[in-house]
Tab-separated table of C-alpha atoms in Angstrom:
chain	number	residue	atom	x	y	z
A	1	UNK	CA	204.949	-32.826	113.606
A	2	UNK	CA	203.328	-32.314	110.288
A	3	UNK	CA	204.226	-34.650	107.252
A	4	UNK	CA	206.346	-32.586	104.733
A	5	UNK	CA	207.635	-33.369	101.262
A	6	UNK	CA	211.325	-33.663	101.721
A	7	UNK	CA	213.814	-33.435	98.533
A	8	UNK	CA	217.052	-32.524	100.210
A	9	UNK	CA	219.716	-35.267	100.427
A	10	UNK	CA	220.769	-33.875	103.990
A	11	UNK	CA	217.880	-35.858	105.334
A	12	UNK	CA	218.235	-39.265	106.323
A	13	UNK	CA	215.474	-42.150	107.333
A	14	UNK	CA	216.003	-43.691	110.655
A	15	UNK	CA	217.861	-46.809	109.091
A	16	UNK	CA	220.222	-44.475	107.306
A	17	UNK	CA	221.098	-42.451	110.397
A	18	UNK	CA	221.178	-45.727	112.494
A	19	UNK	CA	223.901	-47.145	109.942
A	20	UNK	CA	225.877	-43.927	109.929
A	21	UNK	CA	225.732	-43.456	113.785
A	22	UNK	CA	226.259	-46.948	114.893
A	23	UNK	CA	222.991	-46.596	117.046
A	24	UNK	CA	220.318	-49.068	116.715
A	25	UNK	CA	216.985	-48.067	115.236
A	26	UNK	CA	215.497	-49.427	118.322
A	27	UNK	CA	217.492	-47.239	120.432
A	28	UNK	CA	216.581	-44.143	118.474
A	29	UNK	CA	212.718	-44.900	118.772
A	30	UNK	CA	213.629	-45.106	122.515
A	31	UNK	CA	215.473	-41.777	122.589
A	32	UNK	CA	212.492	-40.180	120.607
A	33	UNK	CA	210.048	-41.795	123.314
A	34	UNK	CA	212.261	-40.270	126.089
A	35	UNK	CA	212.289	-36.762	124.388
A	36	UNK	CA	215.799	-36.944	123.802
A	37	UNK	CA	215.810	-36.901	120.115
A	38	UNK	CA	213.331	-35.732	117.626
A	39	UNK	CA	213.189	-36.311	113.834
A	40	UNK	CA	213.377	-33.030	111.795
A	41	UNK	CA	210.272	-34.054	109.585
A	42	UNK	CA	208.301	-36.784	108.284
A	43	UNK	CA	208.019	-37.923	104.811
A	44	UNK	CA	204.517	-38.055	103.039
A	45	UNK	CA	204.760	-41.709	103.714
A	46	UNK	CA	205.390	-41.253	107.451
A	47	UNK	CA	208.892	-42.080	107.566
A	48	UNK	CA	211.049	-40.299	110.035
A	49	UNK	CA	213.408	-37.863	108.696
A	50	UNK	CA	216.675	-36.511	110.489
A	51	UNK	CA	218.994	-33.548	109.578
A	52	UNK	CA	222.263	-32.422	110.602
A	53	UNK	CA	221.129	-30.985	113.826
A	54	UNK	CA	219.389	-34.196	114.739
A	55	UNK	CA	222.434	-36.132	113.932
A	56	UNK	CA	224.774	-33.651	116.088
A	57	UNK	CA	222.153	-34.069	118.895
A	58	UNK	CA	222.467	-37.811	118.657
A	59	UNK	CA	226.421	-37.820	118.734
A	60	UNK	CA	225.885	-35.740	122.073
A	61	UNK	CA	223.677	-38.633	123.503
A	62	UNK	CA	226.140	-41.055	122.485
A	63	UNK	CA	228.912	-39.417	124.081
A	64	UNK	CA	227.116	-38.729	127.291
A	65	UNK	CA	225.746	-42.406	127.292
A	66	UNK	CA	229.403	-43.714	126.768
A	67	UNK	CA	230.485	-41.506	129.798
A	68	UNK	CA	228.055	-43.724	131.910
A	69	UNK	CA	224.952	-41.279	132.328
A	70	UNK	CA	221.621	-42.709	132.220
A	71	UNK	CA	219.000	-41.795	129.739
A	72	UNK	CA	217.550	-39.405	132.217
A	73	UNK	CA	220.663	-37.669	133.276
A	74	UNK	CA	221.448	-37.384	129.726
A	75	UNK	CA	217.581	-35.622	129.151
A	76	UNK	CA	218.772	-33.093	131.995
A	77	UNK	CA	222.286	-32.497	130.632
A	78	UNK	CA	220.684	-31.812	127.157
A	79	UNK	CA	218.579	-28.994	128.581
A	80	UNK	CA	221.621	-26.983	129.361
A	81	UNK	CA	220.894	-26.171	132.983
A	82	UNK	CA	224.196	-25.248	134.367
A	83	UNK	CA	223.195	-26.092	137.859
A	84	UNK	CA	221.838	-29.499	137.150
A	85	UNK	CA	224.896	-30.223	134.754
A	86	UNK	CA	227.572	-29.401	137.321
A	87	UNK	CA	225.665	-31.545	140.167
A	88	UNK	CA	225.460	-34.743	137.536
A	89	UNK	CA	229.201	-34.260	136.296
A	90	UNK	CA	230.527	-34.003	140.093
A	91	UNK	CA	228.556	-37.273	140.855
A	92	UNK	CA	229.807	-38.825	137.961
A	93	UNK	CA	233.315	-37.803	138.397
A	94	UNK	CA	232.989	-39.177	142.077
A	95	UNK	CA	231.719	-42.613	140.764
A	96	UNK	CA	234.384	-42.912	138.218
A	97	UNK	CA	237.147	-41.863	140.923
A	98	UNK	CA	235.783	-44.451	143.210
A	99	UNK	CA	235.660	-47.133	140.273
A	100	UNK	CA	239.285	-46.399	139.285
A	101	UNK	CA	240.481	-46.710	142.935
A	102	UNK	CA	238.579	-50.070	143.208
A	103	UNK	CA	240.315	-51.298	140.035
A	104	UNK	CA	243.508	-49.923	140.737
A	105	UNK	CA	243.526	-51.855	144.093
A	106	UNK	CA	242.303	-55.044	142.359
A	107	UNK	CA	245.017	-54.951	139.826
A	108	UNK	CA	247.624	-54.313	142.313
A	109	UNK	CA	246.219	-57.435	144.398
A	110	UNK	CA	246.454	-59.461	141.221
A	111	UNK	CA	249.670	-58.471	140.470
A	112	UNK	CA	250.986	-59.481	143.936
A	113	UNK	CA	249.130	-62.748	143.637
A	114	UNK	CA	250.683	-63.606	140.197
A	115	UNK	CA	254.374	-62.922	141.883
A	116	UNK	CA	253.965	-65.358	144.654
A	117	UNK	CA	251.812	-67.834	143.127
A	118	UNK	CA	253.367	-71.442	142.678
A	119	UNK	CA	249.517	-72.775	142.350
A	120	UNK	CA	246.044	-71.485	143.187
A	121	UNK	CA	246.204	-73.739	146.377
A	122	UNK	CA	248.854	-71.407	147.927
A	123	UNK	CA	246.232	-68.580	148.105
A	124	UNK	CA	243.961	-67.798	150.916
A	125	UNK	CA	240.258	-67.360	150.346
A	126	UNK	CA	239.957	-63.715	150.893
A	127	UNK	CA	242.324	-63.389	147.773
A	128	UNK	CA	240.538	-65.647	145.802
A	129	UNK	CA	237.201	-63.921	146.612
A	130	UNK	CA	239.007	-60.702	145.679
A	131	UNK	CA	239.889	-62.046	142.414
A	132	UNK	CA	236.762	-64.003	141.421
A	133	UNK	CA	234.134	-61.572	142.788
A	134	UNK	CA	235.138	-58.261	140.953
A	135	UNK	CA	237.955	-57.376	143.353
A	136	UNK	CA	235.401	-56.310	146.015
A	137	UNK	CA	235.963	-56.490	149.736
A	138	UNK	CA	232.625	-58.650	150.025
A	139	UNK	CA	232.844	-60.388	153.448
A	140	UNK	CA	231.333	-63.995	153.225
A	141	UNK	CA	231.073	-66.156	156.173
A	142	UNK	CA	231.779	-69.632	154.786
A	143	UNK	CA	232.368	-72.738	156.701
A	144	UNK	CA	235.951	-74.922	156.615
A	145	UNK	CA	233.997	-77.237	154.158
A	146	UNK	CA	232.856	-74.530	152.059
A	147	UNK	CA	236.280	-72.675	152.123
A	148	UNK	CA	237.912	-75.915	150.958
A	149	UNK	CA	235.567	-76.522	148.163
A	150	UNK	CA	235.854	-72.787	146.913
A	151	UNK	CA	239.637	-73.131	147.008
A	152	UNK	CA	239.413	-76.327	145.097
A	153	UNK	CA	237.352	-74.662	142.384
A	154	UNK	CA	239.761	-71.760	142.181
A	155	UNK	CA	242.668	-74.281	141.657
A	156	UNK	CA	240.667	-75.665	138.932
A	157	UNK	CA	240.120	-72.471	137.358
A	158	UNK	CA	243.679	-71.315	137.555
A	159	UNK	CA	245.177	-67.932	137.580
A	160	UNK	CA	243.981	-67.265	133.812
A	161	UNK	CA	240.518	-68.378	134.766
A	162	UNK	CA	240.385	-66.302	137.815
A	163	UNK	CA	241.807	-63.135	135.645
A	164	UNK	CA	239.084	-63.884	133.173
A	165	UNK	CA	236.454	-63.976	135.720
A	166	UNK	CA	237.813	-60.509	137.157
A	167	UNK	CA	237.944	-59.011	133.608
A	168	UNK	CA	234.279	-60.256	132.675
A	169	UNK	CA	232.514	-58.975	135.744
A	170	UNK	CA	232.891	-55.426	135.182
A	171	UNK	CA	231.868	-55.390	131.508
A	172	UNK	CA	228.965	-57.829	132.293
A	173	UNK	CA	227.636	-55.325	134.942
A	174	UNK	CA	228.059	-52.489	132.626
A	175	UNK	CA	226.019	-54.198	129.874
A	176	UNK	CA	223.192	-55.088	132.207
A	177	UNK	CA	223.090	-51.591	133.382
A	178	UNK	CA	222.794	-50.529	129.834
A	179	UNK	CA	219.948	-52.950	129.306
A	180	UNK	CA	218.037	-51.726	132.072
A	181	UNK	CA	218.525	-48.152	131.116
A	182	UNK	CA	217.384	-48.886	127.697
A	183	UNK	CA	214.304	-50.357	128.893
A	184	UNK	CA	215.277	-53.818	127.647
A	185	UNK	CA	212.612	-56.295	128.939
A	186	UNK	CA	214.186	-59.095	130.851
A	187	UNK	CA	212.588	-61.608	128.763
A	188	UNK	CA	214.006	-60.395	125.578
A	189	UNK	CA	216.821	-62.398	123.922
A	190	UNK	CA	219.631	-59.903	124.547
A	191	UNK	CA	218.994	-59.815	128.470
A	192	UNK	CA	218.712	-63.338	128.547
A	193	UNK	CA	222.006	-63.936	126.829
A	194	UNK	CA	223.468	-61.365	129.491
A	195	UNK	CA	221.746	-63.821	132.306
A	196	UNK	CA	223.292	-66.901	130.908
A	197	UNK	CA	226.709	-65.223	131.344
A	198	UNK	CA	225.902	-63.989	134.735
A	199	UNK	CA	224.699	-67.592	135.847
A	200	UNK	CA	227.834	-69.258	134.174
A	201	UNK	CA	230.279	-66.699	136.208
A	202	UNK	CA	228.660	-67.732	139.541
A	203	UNK	CA	228.415	-71.420	138.997
A	204	UNK	CA	232.189	-71.277	137.949
A	205	UNK	CA	232.996	-69.587	141.309
A	206	UNK	CA	230.440	-71.395	143.526
A	207	UNK	CA	229.690	-74.781	142.160
A	208	UNK	CA	226.060	-73.727	142.262
A	209	UNK	CA	226.285	-74.712	145.849
A	210	UNK	CA	223.161	-73.669	147.564
A	211	UNK	CA	224.515	-72.796	150.838
A	212	UNK	CA	227.429	-70.716	149.248
A	213	UNK	CA	225.095	-68.937	146.808
A	214	UNK	CA	222.770	-68.082	149.545
A	215	UNK	CA	225.624	-66.739	152.167
A	216	UNK	CA	227.022	-64.742	148.859
A	217	UNK	CA	223.587	-63.173	148.048
A	218	UNK	CA	222.786	-62.289	151.745
A	219	UNK	CA	226.198	-60.628	151.884
A	220	UNK	CA	225.623	-58.389	149.121
A	221	UNK	CA	222.451	-57.350	150.656
A	222	UNK	CA	223.855	-56.849	153.784
A	223	UNK	CA	226.808	-54.842	152.283
A	224	UNK	CA	225.209	-52.234	150.134
A	225	UNK	CA	228.591	-50.092	149.974
A	226	UNK	CA	230.311	-53.437	148.333
A	227	UNK	CA	227.448	-53.594	145.898
A	228	UNK	CA	227.315	-50.105	144.782
A	229	UNK	CA	231.131	-49.827	144.457
A	230	UNK	CA	230.445	-52.460	141.792
A	231	UNK	CA	227.903	-50.639	139.994
A	232	UNK	CA	225.031	-52.953	141.327
A	233	UNK	CA	221.939	-52.448	142.962
A	234	UNK	CA	218.872	-54.487	144.436
A	235	UNK	CA	217.163	-53.662	141.085
A	236	UNK	CA	219.994	-55.089	139.025
A	237	UNK	CA	219.674	-58.577	140.779
A	238	UNK	CA	215.900	-58.600	140.364
A	239	UNK	CA	216.436	-57.907	136.606
A	240	UNK	CA	219.037	-60.517	136.278
A	241	UNK	CA	217.009	-62.737	138.142
A	242	UNK	CA	214.089	-62.327	136.108
A	243	UNK	CA	216.121	-62.725	133.035
A	244	UNK	CA	217.684	-66.096	134.216
A	245	UNK	CA	214.065	-67.315	135.114
A	246	UNK	CA	213.327	-66.500	131.314
A	247	UNK	CA	216.131	-68.726	130.289
A	248	UNK	CA	215.230	-71.277	132.498
A	249	UNK	CA	218.254	-71.086	134.651
A	250	UNK	CA	218.247	-70.804	138.432
A	251	UNK	CA	220.779	-70.573	141.332
A	252	UNK	CA	220.447	-73.118	144.092
A	253	UNK	CA	219.265	-71.767	147.072
């Protein structure tokens, strides 16, 4: 686009539109790279200038992103292809319905646990795993000694600690997914911060026991349905592993 002399106050620079929309300048540049958003013009000095049409389109991107669509999916939706949109919407609705069912089940389990819990030590391991590991039905083959150590850590965490972990995992997974979709390098500070939180949650649950970490990792790989139900995939594990390495962290294996 050629540089244009702009005098209208209806045009905003990238910093101004970022402040008004709450979307970072970095994200705006990424959207431009992906072909989702274009400046309306450039100033004589080369600054990007955005008008009302660009702001409306940005708000559409924000709404779709908050609804859980990836940038690639948003691009297809913005093309206004009715058939593609119907397919993407149906897939997203199915995902949300599955997530809602999983979370509803997890909430019901936690409430049952709360009602009958005198102490965390009265809970069986399957319930503890369901609480600590995102309400999933992940099946992990632990030895009696590993089960006892797991239960002891759960008792130390207490019901509030387990509930905090239950609430933290979905938020963290969503944030890691957003970082991946945005193309954030695993070595960037924001990704490293996510990795530190991920590492801390695992260590709190397993004590960074090498055998337990290995068995849980193998269980995730062997149960892709459980992994997908939590919004995870092998690429996410590779990404968070690279971010942990950048942070100087590792899980005992």
